[in-house]
mmCIF file of C-alpha atoms in Angstrom:
data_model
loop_
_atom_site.group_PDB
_atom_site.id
_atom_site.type_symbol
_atom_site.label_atom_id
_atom_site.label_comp_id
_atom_site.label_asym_id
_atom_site.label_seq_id
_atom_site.Cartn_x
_atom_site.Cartn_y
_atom_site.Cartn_z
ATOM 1 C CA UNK W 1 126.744 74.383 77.391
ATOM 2 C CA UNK W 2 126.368 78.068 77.497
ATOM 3 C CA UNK W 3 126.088 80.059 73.771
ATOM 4 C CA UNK W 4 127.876 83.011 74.589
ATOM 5 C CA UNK W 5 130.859 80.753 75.887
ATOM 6 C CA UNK W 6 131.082 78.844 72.769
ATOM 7 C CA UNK W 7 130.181 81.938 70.545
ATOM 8 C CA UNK W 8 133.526 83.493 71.812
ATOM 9 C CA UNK W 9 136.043 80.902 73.318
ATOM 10 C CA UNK W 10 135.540 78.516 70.412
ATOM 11 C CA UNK W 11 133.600 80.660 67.606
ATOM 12 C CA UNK W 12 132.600 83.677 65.895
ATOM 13 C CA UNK W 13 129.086 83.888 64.432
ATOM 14 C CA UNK W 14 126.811 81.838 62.499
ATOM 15 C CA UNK W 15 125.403 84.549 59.393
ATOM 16 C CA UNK W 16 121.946 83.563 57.379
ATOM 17 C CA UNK W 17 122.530 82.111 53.977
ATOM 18 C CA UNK W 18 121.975 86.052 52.346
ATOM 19 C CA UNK W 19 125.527 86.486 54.274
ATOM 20 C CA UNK W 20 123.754 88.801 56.657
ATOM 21 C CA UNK W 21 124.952 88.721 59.997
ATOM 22 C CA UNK W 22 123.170 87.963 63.598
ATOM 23 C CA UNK W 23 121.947 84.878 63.089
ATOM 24 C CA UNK W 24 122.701 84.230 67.091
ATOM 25 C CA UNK W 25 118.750 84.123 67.797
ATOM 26 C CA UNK W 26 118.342 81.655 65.163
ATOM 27 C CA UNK W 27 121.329 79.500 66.389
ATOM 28 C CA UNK W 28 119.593 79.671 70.176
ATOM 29 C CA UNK W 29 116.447 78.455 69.142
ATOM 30 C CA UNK W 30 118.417 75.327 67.529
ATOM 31 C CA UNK W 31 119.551 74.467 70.615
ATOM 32 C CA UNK W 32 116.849 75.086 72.757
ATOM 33 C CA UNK W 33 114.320 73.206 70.453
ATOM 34 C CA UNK W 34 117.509 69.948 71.066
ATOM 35 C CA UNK W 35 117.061 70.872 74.495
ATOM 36 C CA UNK W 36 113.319 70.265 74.820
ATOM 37 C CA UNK W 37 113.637 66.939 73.050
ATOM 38 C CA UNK W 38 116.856 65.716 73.488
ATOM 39 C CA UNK W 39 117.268 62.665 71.431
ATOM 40 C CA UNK W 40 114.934 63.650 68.644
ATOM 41 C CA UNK W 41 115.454 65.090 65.576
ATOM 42 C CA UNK W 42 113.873 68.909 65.901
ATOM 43 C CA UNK W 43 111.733 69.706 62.487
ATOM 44 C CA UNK W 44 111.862 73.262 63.771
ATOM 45 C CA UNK W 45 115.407 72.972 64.023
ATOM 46 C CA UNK W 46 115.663 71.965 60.354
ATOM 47 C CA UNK W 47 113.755 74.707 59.025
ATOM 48 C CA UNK W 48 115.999 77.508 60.990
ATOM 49 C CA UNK W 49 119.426 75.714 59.754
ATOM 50 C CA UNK W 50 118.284 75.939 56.109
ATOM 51 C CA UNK W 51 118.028 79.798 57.007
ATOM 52 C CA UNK W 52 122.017 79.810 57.975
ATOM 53 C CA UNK W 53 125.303 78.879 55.981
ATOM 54 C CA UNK W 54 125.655 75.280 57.079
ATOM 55 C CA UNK W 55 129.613 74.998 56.770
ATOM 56 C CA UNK W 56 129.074 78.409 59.848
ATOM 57 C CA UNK W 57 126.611 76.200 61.559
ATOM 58 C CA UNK W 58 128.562 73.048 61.743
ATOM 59 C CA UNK W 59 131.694 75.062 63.071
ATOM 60 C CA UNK W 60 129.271 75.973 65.755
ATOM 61 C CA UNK W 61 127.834 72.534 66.744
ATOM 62 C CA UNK W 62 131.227 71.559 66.404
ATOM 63 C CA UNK W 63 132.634 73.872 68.688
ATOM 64 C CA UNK W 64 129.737 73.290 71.232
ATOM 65 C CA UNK W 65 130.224 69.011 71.298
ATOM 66 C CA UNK W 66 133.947 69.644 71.775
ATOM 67 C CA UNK W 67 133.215 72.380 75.057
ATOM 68 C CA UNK W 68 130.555 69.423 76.445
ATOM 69 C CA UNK W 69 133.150 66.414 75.990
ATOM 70 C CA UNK W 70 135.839 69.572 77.740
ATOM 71 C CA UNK W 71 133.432 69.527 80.330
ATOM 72 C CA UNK W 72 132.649 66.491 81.420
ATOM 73 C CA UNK W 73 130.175 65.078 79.268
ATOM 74 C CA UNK W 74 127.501 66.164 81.755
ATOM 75 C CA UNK W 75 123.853 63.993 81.080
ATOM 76 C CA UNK W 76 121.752 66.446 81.804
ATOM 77 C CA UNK W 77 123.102 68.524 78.172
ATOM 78 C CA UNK W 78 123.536 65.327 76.660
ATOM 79 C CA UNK W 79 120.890 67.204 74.090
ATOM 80 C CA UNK W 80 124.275 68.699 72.428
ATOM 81 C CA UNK W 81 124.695 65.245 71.111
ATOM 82 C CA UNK W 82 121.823 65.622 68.755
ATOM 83 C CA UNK W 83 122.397 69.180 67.868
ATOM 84 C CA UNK W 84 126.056 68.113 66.637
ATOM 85 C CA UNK W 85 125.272 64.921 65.388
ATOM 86 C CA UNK W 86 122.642 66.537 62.658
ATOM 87 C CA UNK W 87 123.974 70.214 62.620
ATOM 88 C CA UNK W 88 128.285 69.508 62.443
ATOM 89 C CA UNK W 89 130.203 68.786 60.460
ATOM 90 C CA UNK W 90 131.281 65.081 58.885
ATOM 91 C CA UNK W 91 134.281 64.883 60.560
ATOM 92 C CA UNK W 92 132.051 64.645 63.860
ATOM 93 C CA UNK W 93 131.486 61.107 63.219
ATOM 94 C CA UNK W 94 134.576 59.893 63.812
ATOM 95 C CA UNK W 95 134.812 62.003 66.837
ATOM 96 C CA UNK W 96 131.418 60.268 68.098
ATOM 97 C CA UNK W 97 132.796 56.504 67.567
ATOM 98 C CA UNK W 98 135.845 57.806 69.471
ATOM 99 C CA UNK W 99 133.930 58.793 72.257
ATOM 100 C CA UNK W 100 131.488 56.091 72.123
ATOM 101 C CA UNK W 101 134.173 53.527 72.610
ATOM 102 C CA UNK W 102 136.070 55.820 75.354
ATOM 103 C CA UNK W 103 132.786 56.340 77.146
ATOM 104 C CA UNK W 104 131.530 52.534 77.373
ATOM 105 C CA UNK W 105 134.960 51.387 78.603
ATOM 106 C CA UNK W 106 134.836 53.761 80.999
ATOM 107 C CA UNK W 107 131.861 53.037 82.627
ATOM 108 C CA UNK W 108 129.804 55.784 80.692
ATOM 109 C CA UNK W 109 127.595 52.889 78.865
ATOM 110 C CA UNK W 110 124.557 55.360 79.191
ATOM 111 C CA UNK W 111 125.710 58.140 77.585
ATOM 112 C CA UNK W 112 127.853 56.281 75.322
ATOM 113 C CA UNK W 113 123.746 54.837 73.960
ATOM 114 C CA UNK W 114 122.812 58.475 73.743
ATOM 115 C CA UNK W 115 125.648 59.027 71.669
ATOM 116 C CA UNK W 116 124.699 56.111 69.216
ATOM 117 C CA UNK W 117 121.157 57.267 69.162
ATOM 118 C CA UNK W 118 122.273 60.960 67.678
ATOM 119 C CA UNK W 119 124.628 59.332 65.257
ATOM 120 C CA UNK W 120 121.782 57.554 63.694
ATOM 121 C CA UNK W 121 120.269 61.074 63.694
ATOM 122 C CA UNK W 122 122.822 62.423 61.204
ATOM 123 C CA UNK W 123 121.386 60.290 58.862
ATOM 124 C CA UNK W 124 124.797 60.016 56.722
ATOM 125 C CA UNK W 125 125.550 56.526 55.141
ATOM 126 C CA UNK W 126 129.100 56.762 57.224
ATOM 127 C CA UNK W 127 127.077 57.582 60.540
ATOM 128 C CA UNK W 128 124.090 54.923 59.450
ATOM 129 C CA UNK W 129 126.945 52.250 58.738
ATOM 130 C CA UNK W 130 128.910 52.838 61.957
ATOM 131 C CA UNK W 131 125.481 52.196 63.906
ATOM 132 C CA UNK W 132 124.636 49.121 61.911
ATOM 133 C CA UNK W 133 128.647 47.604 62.662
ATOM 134 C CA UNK W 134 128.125 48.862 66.497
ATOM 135 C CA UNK W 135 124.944 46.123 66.462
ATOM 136 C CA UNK W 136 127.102 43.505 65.629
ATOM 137 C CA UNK W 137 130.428 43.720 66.825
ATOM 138 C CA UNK W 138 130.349 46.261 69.901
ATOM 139 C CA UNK W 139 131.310 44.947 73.190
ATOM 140 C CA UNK W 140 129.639 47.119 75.487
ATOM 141 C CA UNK W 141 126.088 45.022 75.743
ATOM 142 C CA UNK W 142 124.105 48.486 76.746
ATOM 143 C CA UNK W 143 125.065 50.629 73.540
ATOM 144 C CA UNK W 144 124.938 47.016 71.731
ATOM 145 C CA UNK W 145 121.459 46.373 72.840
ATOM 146 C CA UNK W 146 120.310 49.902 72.533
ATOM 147 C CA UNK W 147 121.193 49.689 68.743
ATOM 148 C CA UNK W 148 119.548 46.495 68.300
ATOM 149 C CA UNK W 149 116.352 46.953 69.726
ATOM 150 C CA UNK W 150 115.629 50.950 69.807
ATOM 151 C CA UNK W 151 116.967 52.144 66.036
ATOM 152 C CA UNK W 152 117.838 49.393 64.116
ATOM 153 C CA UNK W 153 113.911 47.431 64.947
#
């Protein structure tokens, strides 16, 4: 998921919470420090965002889940699913149990976990609920057993 792709197919710019603009090296090292740790919740990450106006930000992370999922889904960016999980917007949730569901009936089951795991990152009580209900009554037993054992124990 390249930034400069995003930045002008899908969005503008990200500004700092002063309303100054060029905030793009800020929003860079957000998704790098997601990229080293994919899966993870980056502290660094938080610190940066809380420089930004987070309704700007969560356009962006937005934006960049929707050009992943419009590109395949590819694993080896599957850190994007962390960056948008924490950094979007709420209505990303329900685009995440969309895509969980889509992706473990579609033979996807791995990803589909990854996806859980960064909607238990949001940290929301809609996300945190969702996760909880997937450990009970989701069929696919690899996301199932992921929640189980990995985030809910």
């Amino acid at each position: 998921v390249e930034f400069e792709r995003i930045k002008t197919e899908f969005y503008n710019e990200v500004v700092y919470a002063d309303n100054g603009p060029g905030a793009d090296e800020y929003v860079k090292a957000i998704m790098l420090s997601y990229a080293d740790d994919p899966g993870m919740r980056s502290s660094l990450a938080d610190i940066l965002a809380d420089e930004l106006v987070t309704e700007e930000l969560a356009k962006f992370a937005d934006a960049a889940y929707g050009a992943w999922v419009a590109a395949g889904a590819i694993a080896k960016n599957k850190w994007v699913l962390s960056f948008a999980a924490i950094h979007g917007s709420q209505s990303i949730i329900d685009d995440y149990v969309y895509a969980i569901k889509d992706w473990a009936d579609n033979m996807r089951g791995a990803i589909a976990a990854d996806a859980v795991r960064a909607l238990a990152l949001n940290g929301s009580s809609k996300a945190l609920m969702i996760v909880d209900n997937m450990s009970r009554k989701f069929k696919n037993k690899q996301v199932k057993n992921l929640v189980i054992k990995k985030i809910l124990y």
